[in-house]
Amino acid sequence: MIAVLKKGTTQAQMEHLIAWLRAQNLDVHVSQGEDYTVLGLIGDTGKVDMELLGSLDIVESVKRVTESFKQCNRQFHPDDTVISVGEAKIGGGHFAMIAGPCSVENEDQIIGVAQAVKSAGAQFLRGGAFKPRTSPYDFQGLGAEGIRLLLEAKRATGLPIVTEIMNINALDLFAEIDVIQVGARNMQNFDLLKELGKTDKPILLKRGLANTLKEFLMSAEYIMSEGNQNVILCERGIRTFDTYARNTLDLTVVPMIHELSHLPVVVDPSHATGKIKLIPPMAMAAVACGADGVMLEVHNDPIHALCDGAQSLKPDQFAALAGKMRIIREAIQ
Ligand code: PEP
Ligand code: MN
């Protein structure tokens, strides 16, 4: 349920109302916009007397939020959420490029790619230390050593780090990581989501391979329901009947998410397509349809990459694409 407060409501009046609502065992989220304040009520709102609440002097309107996702719902929080990490920002008109190799392989590789993507304008370095591979015989990532190398790259370039967690037992290793990624395969690992919800780290949540938009938003809700409001959604392609590309990039979710939710949404054309030639057009399309950022795999030597070489841009290809994305952003602003 949401209650929109009238313009001119004082802080004292609002606090008085919040105390009254909390006394009814409700959790109250305050979203302060420029012109109005929205109170989001969570809990057993069935017992709330809507008529009474709506009749209060300071209340403009009261509405039930019928969707099952509440905290990520735009009705709860009309303004865009902006995720800030140092100087980098995602959402609310701020666009971010997250770039780097599929996996961290060695120090020269990760620092070299970090320097290259930084000079091409990337705001974040990505790189997997814990890799969810389809085959147990494939490279599984360097684990703790990979995290150490990512932090070396962060020291060398100043770029904040985005990297994937697969098991909550590894959380201590992520203390200095800036954004924790939940991969597509773990989008509905609800225990993992709940534990990450107890942290204050930004979480980049990837859409599952065969999950609906509603399920995607409900997974964000799992994180937020534990207190962590810093969620970035990532569309990375879904599985359809077509096997020409690795996945089918569902760009319709970008404007849909902006309508339904206040959370930022980034697009990963690398995992969505799996093919170099499809990445630039899909990255540009993501920008054109309003994505708050892109995640792109970049490798210094794709042919010898230990993972996802066929979908990894070379640094000069990334730099060229970054320039084109900049032009599209200017055109749509
Ligand atoms: C990744 O980003 O490294 C990755 C494994 O992606 P996804 O979870 O989308 O497959
Ligand atoms: Mn990959």
CSV table of C-alpha atoms and ligand atoms in Angstrom, one decimal:
chain,number,residue,atom,x,y,z
A,1,MET,CA,0.0,0.0,0.0
A,2,ILE,CA,1.2,3.5,-0.7
A,3,ALA,CA,0.1,6.8,0.9
A,4,VAL,CA,1.0,10.0,-1.0
A,5,LEU,CA,1.4,13.0,1.3
A,6,LYS,CA,0.2,16.4,0.5
A,7,LYS,CA,2.6,19.2,-0.5
A,8,GLY,CA,3.6,21.2,2.5
A,9,THR,CA,3.4,18.3,5.0
A,10,THR,CA,5.9,19.1,7.7
A,11,GLN,CA,8.6,16.7,8.9
A,12,ALA,CA,6.9,16.5,12.3
A,13,GLN,CA,3.5,15.6,10.8
A,14,MET,CA,5.1,12.9,8.7
A,15,GLU,CA,7.0,11.4,11.6
A,16,HIS,CA,3.8,11.4,13.6
A,17,LEU,CA,2.0,9.5,10.9
A,18,ILE,CA,4.9,7.0,10.4
A,19,ALA,CA,4.9,6.3,14.2
A,20,TRP,CA,1.2,5.6,14.0
A,21,LEU,CA,1.7,3.2,11.1
A,22,ARG,CA,4.6,1.5,12.7
A,23,ALA,CA,2.5,0.9,15.8
A,24,GLN,CA,0.2,-1.1,13.5
A,25,ASN,CA,3.2,-3.4,12.8
A,26,LEU,CA,3.9,-2.0,9.4
A,27,ASP,CA,7.3,-1.2,7.9
A,28,VAL,CA,7.3,2.2,6.3
A,29,HIS,CA,9.5,3.2,3.4
A,30,VAL,CA,9.8,6.9,2.7
A,31,SER,CA,10.4,8.2,-0.8
A,32,GLN,CA,11.0,11.9,-0.8
A,33,GLY,CA,10.5,13.3,-4.3
A,34,GLU,CA,10.9,17.0,-5.3
A,35,ASP,CA,7.2,17.7,-5.2
A,36,TYR,CA,5.7,15.0,-3.1
A,37,THR,CA,6.5,12.3,-0.5
A,38,VAL,CA,5.4,8.7,-0.9
A,39,LEU,CA,5.1,6.3,2.1
A,40,GLY,CA,5.3,2.7,1.1
A,41,LEU,CA,3.7,0.4,3.6
A,42,ILE,CA,4.8,-3.2,4.0
A,43,GLY,CA,3.4,-5.9,6.1
A,44,ASP,CA,-0.1,-7.0,6.8
A,45,THR,CA,-1.8,-4.0,5.1
A,46,GLY,CA,-5.1,-5.9,5.0
A,47,LYS,CA,-5.9,-4.5,8.4
A,48,VAL,CA,-5.1,-0.9,7.5
A,49,ASP,CA,-8.2,1.3,7.4
A,50,MET,CA,-7.7,2.9,4.0
A,51,GLU,CA,-10.7,5.3,4.5
A,52,LEU,CA,-9.3,6.6,7.8
A,53,LEU,CA,-5.8,6.9,6.4
A,54,GLY,CA,-7.1,8.7,3.3
A,55,SER,CA,-9.1,11.1,5.4
A,56,LEU,CA,-6.1,12.5,7.3
A,57,ASP,CA,-5.3,16.1,6.6
A,58,ILE,CA,-1.8,15.5,5.3
A,59,VAL,CA,-2.7,12.5,3.0
A,60,GLU,CA,-3.4,13.2,-0.6
A,61,SER,CA,-4.2,9.6,-1.7
A,62,VAL,CA,-4.0,6.0,-0.7
A,63,LYS,CA,-3.6,3.1,-3.1
A,64,ARG,CA,-3.0,-0.6,-2.8
A,65,VAL,CA,-0.1,-1.9,-4.8
A,66,THR,CA,-1.6,-5.0,-6.4
A,67,GLU,CA,1.7,-6.4,-7.9
A,68,SER,CA,3.6,-8.8,-5.7
A,69,PHE,CA,6.8,-6.8,-6.0
A,70,LYS,CA,6.6,-3.9,-3.7
A,71,GLN,CA,9.9,-2.4,-2.8
A,72,CYS,CA,11.2,-2.4,-6.4
A,73,ASN,CA,7.9,-1.1,-7.6
A,74,ARG,CA,7.9,2.4,-9.1
A,75,GLN,CA,4.7,3.2,-7.2
A,76,PHE,CA,6.7,2.8,-3.9
A,77,HIS,CA,9.5,5.0,-5.1
A,78,PRO,CA,8.6,7.3,-8.0
A,79,ASP,CA,12.1,8.6,-8.6
A,80,ASP,CA,14.8,6.5,-10.4
A,81,THR,CA,17.2,4.8,-8.0
A,82,VAL,CA,20.8,5.9,-8.7
A,83,ILE,CA,23.5,3.5,-7.6
A,84,SER,CA,26.7,5.4,-6.8
A,85,VAL,CA,30.1,3.8,-6.5
A,86,GLY,CA,32.8,6.4,-6.0
A,87,GLU,CA,32.5,8.7,-8.9
A,88,ALA,CA,30.6,6.2,-11.0
A,89,LYS,CA,26.8,6.3,-11.1
A,90,ILE,CA,24.2,4.0,-12.7
A,91,GLY,CA,20.5,5.0,-13.2
A,92,GLY,CA,18.5,8.2,-13.2
A,93,GLY,CA,20.2,9.4,-16.4
A,94,HIS,CA,23.6,8.2,-15.5
A,95,PHE,CA,25.0,5.6,-17.9
A,96,ALA,CA,27.8,3.2,-17.1
A,97,MET,CA,29.9,0.9,-19.1
A,98,ILE,CA,31.0,-2.2,-17.2
A,99,ALA,CA,33.8,-4.0,-19.2
A,100,GLY,CA,36.4,-6.7,-18.8
A,101,PRO,CA,37.2,-10.3,-19.4
A,102,CYS,CA,34.8,-13.2,-18.8
A,103,SER,CA,37.4,-14.6,-16.3
A,104,VAL,CA,40.4,-13.3,-14.5
A,105,GLU,CA,43.3,-15.3,-15.9
A,106,ASN,CA,46.5,-13.7,-14.6
A,107,GLU,CA,47.9,-10.3,-13.5
A,108,ASP,CA,49.1,-9.0,-16.9
A,109,GLN,CA,45.8,-9.9,-18.5
A,110,ILE,CA,43.5,-8.2,-15.9
A,111,ILE,CA,45.6,-5.1,-15.4
A,112,GLY,CA,46.1,-4.8,-19.2
A,113,VAL,CA,42.4,-5.1,-19.9
A,114,ALA,CA,41.6,-2.8,-17.0
A,115,GLN,CA,43.8,0.0,-18.4
A,116,ALA,CA,42.5,-0.5,-21.9
A,117,VAL,CA,38.8,-0.3,-20.9
A,118,LYS,CA,39.4,2.6,-18.6
A,119,SER,CA,41.1,4.7,-21.3
A,120,ALA,CA,38.1,3.9,-23.6
A,121,GLY,CA,35.7,5.3,-21.0
A,122,ALA,CA,34.5,2.3,-19.0
A,123,GLN,CA,33.4,3.2,-15.4
A,124,PHE,CA,33.7,-0.4,-14.0
A,125,LEU,CA,35.9,-3.4,-14.5
A,126,ARG,CA,34.3,-6.8,-14.6
A,127,GLY,CA,36.0,-10.2,-14.4
A,128,GLY,CA,34.9,-13.5,-13.0
A,129,ALA,CA,36.9,-15.2,-10.2
A,130,PHE,CA,34.2,-17.8,-9.5
A,131,LYS,CA,32.8,-19.1,-12.8
A,132,PRO,CA,29.5,-20.9,-13.2
A,133,ARG,CA,30.5,-23.2,-16.1
A,134,THR,CA,28.2,-25.7,-17.8
A,135,SER,CA,30.9,-28.4,-17.7
A,136,PRO,CA,32.8,-29.3,-14.5
A,137,TYR,CA,35.8,-30.0,-16.7
A,138,ASP,CA,36.1,-26.4,-17.9
A,139,PHE,CA,38.1,-23.6,-16.3
A,140,GLN,CA,36.3,-22.8,-13.0
A,141,GLY,CA,38.0,-19.5,-12.3
A,142,LEU,CA,40.9,-18.6,-10.0
A,143,GLY,CA,38.7,-18.2,-7.0
A,144,ALA,CA,40.3,-16.2,-4.1
A,145,GLU,CA,43.4,-15.5,-6.3
A,146,GLY,CA,41.2,-14.0,-8.9
A,147,ILE,CA,39.6,-11.6,-6.4
A,148,ARG,CA,43.1,-10.6,-5.3
A,149,LEU,CA,44.1,-9.9,-8.9
A,150,LEU,CA,40.9,-7.8,-9.4
A,151,LEU,CA,41.8,-5.7,-6.4
A,152,GLU,CA,45.3,-5.2,-7.9
A,153,ALA,CA,43.7,-4.0,-11.1
A,154,LYS,CA,41.5,-1.7,-9.0
A,155,ARG,CA,44.6,-0.3,-7.3
A,156,ALA,CA,46.3,0.2,-10.6
A,157,THR,CA,43.4,1.9,-12.4
A,158,GLY,CA,41.0,3.2,-9.8
A,159,LEU,CA,38.2,1.3,-11.6
A,160,PRO,CA,35.5,-0.2,-9.2
A,161,ILE,CA,35.1,-3.9,-9.6
A,162,VAL,CA,32.0,-6.0,-10.5
A,163,THR,CA,32.4,-9.8,-9.9
A,164,GLU,CA,30.2,-12.8,-9.4
A,165,ILE,CA,29.5,-14.6,-6.2
A,166,MET,CA,28.3,-18.2,-6.4
A,167,ASN,CA,28.3,-19.3,-2.8
A,168,ILE,CA,27.5,-17.1,0.2
A,169,ASN,CA,30.4,-18.8,2.1
A,170,ALA,CA,32.8,-16.8,0.0
A,171,LEU,CA,31.2,-13.4,1.0
A,172,ASP,CA,34.2,-12.4,3.2
A,173,LEU,CA,36.4,-12.4,0.0
A,174,PHE,CA,34.1,-9.7,-1.4
A,175,ALA,CA,34.8,-7.1,1.3
A,176,GLU,CA,36.6,-4.8,-1.0
A,177,ILE,CA,34.6,-5.6,-4.1
A,178,ASP,CA,32.4,-2.8,-5.2
A,179,VAL,CA,29.5,-4.5,-6.9
A,180,ILE,CA,28.6,-8.2,-6.3
A,181,GLN,CA,27.1,-10.0,-9.3
A,182,VAL,CA,24.5,-12.7,-9.0
A,183,GLY,CA,24.7,-14.7,-12.3
A,184,ALA,CA,21.8,-15.9,-14.4
A,185,ARG,CA,22.0,-19.4,-12.9
A,186,ASN,CA,21.6,-18.1,-9.4
A,187,MET,CA,18.8,-15.6,-10.0
A,188,GLN,CA,16.4,-17.8,-8.0
A,189,ASN,CA,18.9,-18.9,-5.4
A,190,PHE,CA,16.7,-17.3,-2.8
A,191,ASP,CA,19.0,-18.1,0.2
A,192,LEU,CA,21.9,-16.4,-1.6
A,193,LEU,CA,19.6,-13.4,-2.5
A,194,LYS,CA,18.4,-13.1,1.1
A,195,GLU,CA,22.0,-13.1,2.5
A,196,LEU,CA,23.1,-10.5,0.0
A,197,GLY,CA,20.1,-8.4,1.0
A,198,LYS,CA,21.6,-8.2,4.5
A,199,THR,CA,24.7,-6.5,3.1
A,200,ASP,CA,25.0,-2.9,1.8
A,201,LYS,CA,26.9,-3.7,-1.4
A,202,PRO,CA,25.3,-2.9,-4.7
A,203,ILE,CA,24.1,-6.1,-6.3
A,204,LEU,CA,24.1,-6.7,-10.1
A,205,LEU,CA,21.3,-9.2,-10.6
A,206,LYS,CA,21.3,-11.0,-13.9
A,207,ARG,CA,18.0,-12.3,-15.4
A,208,GLY,CA,17.8,-16.1,-15.4
A,209,LEU,CA,18.0,-18.1,-18.6
A,210,ALA,CA,14.3,-18.9,-18.6
A,211,ASN,CA,12.8,-16.4,-16.2
A,212,THR,CA,9.9,-14.0,-16.7
A,213,LEU,CA,10.2,-10.3,-16.0
A,214,LYS,CA,8.0,-10.8,-13.0
A,215,GLU,CA,10.2,-13.5,-11.6
A,216,PHE,CA,13.2,-11.2,-12.3
A,217,LEU,CA,11.6,-8.4,-10.3
A,218,MET,CA,10.6,-10.8,-7.5
A,219,SER,CA,14.3,-11.8,-7.2
A,220,ALA,CA,15.2,-8.2,-6.8
A,221,GLU,CA,12.5,-8.0,-4.2
A,222,TYR,CA,14.1,-10.8,-2.2
A,223,ILE,CA,17.3,-8.7,-1.9
A,224,MET,CA,15.4,-5.5,-1.1
A,225,SER,CA,13.1,-7.2,1.5
A,226,GLU,CA,16.2,-7.8,3.6
A,227,GLY,CA,17.2,-4.2,3.6
A,228,ASN,CA,19.6,-3.8,0.7
A,229,GLN,CA,18.0,-1.3,-1.8
A,230,ASN,CA,21.1,-1.2,-4.1
A,231,VAL,CA,20.0,-3.5,-6.9
A,232,ILE,CA,21.0,-3.2,-10.5
A,233,LEU,CA,19.1,-5.4,-12.9
A,234,CYS,CA,20.9,-7.0,-15.9
A,235,GLU,CA,19.2,-8.3,-19.0
A,236,ARG,CA,21.5,-10.9,-20.5
A,237,GLY,CA,19.3,-12.8,-23.0
A,238,ILE,CA,16.9,-15.6,-22.4
A,239,ARG,CA,16.6,-19.1,-23.9
A,240,THR,CA,14.1,-19.4,-26.8
A,241,PHE,CA,13.5,-21.9,-29.6
A,242,ASP,CA,16.1,-20.1,-31.7
A,243,THR,CA,19.6,-21.4,-31.4
A,244,TYR,CA,21.3,-19.2,-33.9
A,245,ALA,CA,22.6,-16.9,-31.2
A,246,ARG,CA,23.7,-18.0,-27.8
A,247,ASN,CA,20.5,-16.5,-26.3
A,248,THR,CA,17.7,-14.1,-27.4
A,249,LEU,CA,18.3,-10.6,-26.2
A,250,ASP,CA,15.0,-9.4,-24.8
A,251,LEU,CA,15.3,-5.6,-25.0
A,252,THR,CA,11.6,-5.1,-24.4
A,253,VAL,CA,12.3,-5.5,-20.7
A,254,VAL,CA,14.3,-2.3,-20.6
A,255,PRO,CA,11.4,0.1,-21.1
A,256,MET,CA,9.1,-2.3,-19.2
A,257,ILE,CA,11.4,-2.2,-16.2
A,258,HIS,CA,11.6,1.6,-16.3
A,259,GLU,CA,7.8,1.6,-16.2
A,260,LEU,CA,7.4,-1.0,-13.5
A,261,SER,CA,10.4,-0.3,-11.3
A,262,HIS,CA,12.7,2.5,-10.1
A,263,LEU,CA,15.8,0.2,-10.3
A,264,PRO,CA,18.4,0.8,-13.0
A,265,VAL,CA,18.7,-1.8,-15.8
A,266,VAL,CA,21.9,-2.6,-17.7
A,267,VAL,CA,22.2,-4.9,-20.8
A,268,ASP,CA,24.8,-7.6,-21.4
A,269,PRO,CA,25.0,-8.1,-25.2
A,270,SER,CA,28.0,-10.5,-24.8
A,271,HIS,CA,26.2,-13.3,-23.0
A,272,ALA,CA,23.0,-12.5,-24.8
A,273,THR,CA,24.4,-13.1,-28.3
A,274,GLY,CA,27.7,-15.1,-27.9
A,275,LYS,CA,28.9,-13.7,-31.2
A,276,ILE,CA,31.2,-10.8,-31.8
A,277,LYS,CA,29.4,-9.5,-34.9
A,278,LEU,CA,26.1,-9.2,-33.0
A,279,ILE,CA,27.5,-7.3,-30.0
A,280,PRO,CA,28.0,-3.8,-31.4
A,281,PRO,CA,24.5,-3.6,-32.9
A,282,MET,CA,22.9,-5.0,-29.7
A,283,ALA,CA,24.9,-2.7,-27.5
A,284,MET,CA,23.8,0.3,-29.5
A,285,ALA,CA,20.2,-0.9,-29.5
A,286,ALA,CA,20.4,-1.2,-25.7
A,287,VAL,CA,21.5,2.4,-25.4
A,288,ALA,CA,18.8,3.5,-27.8
A,289,CYS,CA,16.0,1.8,-25.8
A,290,GLY,CA,17.1,3.5,-22.6
A,291,ALA,CA,19.4,1.1,-20.8
A,292,ASP,CA,21.3,2.6,-17.8
A,293,GLY,CA,24.4,0.8,-18.8
A,294,VAL,CA,26.0,-2.1,-20.7
A,295,MET,CA,28.2,-4.9,-19.6
A,296,LEU,CA,30.6,-6.1,-22.2
A,297,GLU,CA,33.3,-8.8,-22.3
A,298,VAL,CA,36.7,-7.5,-23.4
A,299,HIS,CA,39.8,-9.6,-23.7
A,300,ASN,CA,43.3,-8.7,-24.8
A,301,ASP,CA,43.7,-12.0,-26.6
A,302,PRO,CA,40.3,-13.5,-27.2
A,303,ILE,CA,41.5,-16.5,-29.2
A,304,HIS,CA,43.4,-17.7,-26.2
A,305,ALA,CA,40.8,-16.7,-23.6
A,306,LEU,CA,40.0,-19.4,-21.0
A,307,CYS,CA,36.3,-18.6,-21.2
A,308,ASP,CA,34.0,-16.9,-23.7
A,309,GLY,CA,36.7,-15.8,-26.2
A,310,ALA,CA,34.2,-15.9,-29.1
A,311,GLN,CA,32.1,-13.2,-27.5
A,312,SER,CA,35.0,-11.1,-26.2
A,313,LEU,CA,35.8,-7.7,-27.9
A,314,LYS,CA,39.4,-6.7,-28.3
A,315,PRO,CA,40.2,-3.4,-26.6
A,316,ASP,CA,40.2,-1.4,-29.9
A,317,GLN,CA,36.8,-2.9,-30.8
A,318,PHE,CA,35.5,-1.9,-27.4
A,319,ALA,CA,36.8,1.6,-27.8
A,320,ALA,CA,35.2,2.0,-31.2
A,321,LEU,CA,31.9,0.7,-29.8
A,322,ALA,CA,32.1,3.0,-26.8
A,323,GLY,CA,32.4,6.0,-29.1
A,324,LYS,CA,29.3,4.9,-31.1
A,325,MET,CA,27.3,4.4,-27.9
A,326,ARG,CA,28.2,7.9,-26.8
A,327,ILE,CA,26.8,9.3,-30.0
A,328,ILE,CA,23.6,7.4,-29.6
A,329,ARG,CA,23.2,8.6,-26.0
A,330,GLU,CA,23.6,12.2,-27.1
A,331,ALA,CA,21.0,11.6,-29.8
A,332,ILE,CA,18.4,10.3,-27.5
A,333,GLN,CA,18.9,12.8,-24.6
B,1,PEP,C1,29.2,-13.6,-16.5
B,1,PEP,O1,28.7,-12.5,-16.6
B,1,PEP,O2,30.4,-13.9,-16.4
B,1,PEP,C2,28.2,-14.7,-16.6
B,1,PEP,C3,28.5,-16.0,-16.3
B,1,PEP,O3,27.0,-14.4,-17.1
B,1,PEP,P1,25.6,-15.1,-17.0
B,1,PEP,O4,25.3,-15.3,-15.5
B,1,PEP,O5,24.7,-14.0,-17.5
B,1,PEP,O6,25.6,-16.3,-17.8
B,2,MN,MN,31.4,-14.9,-19.9
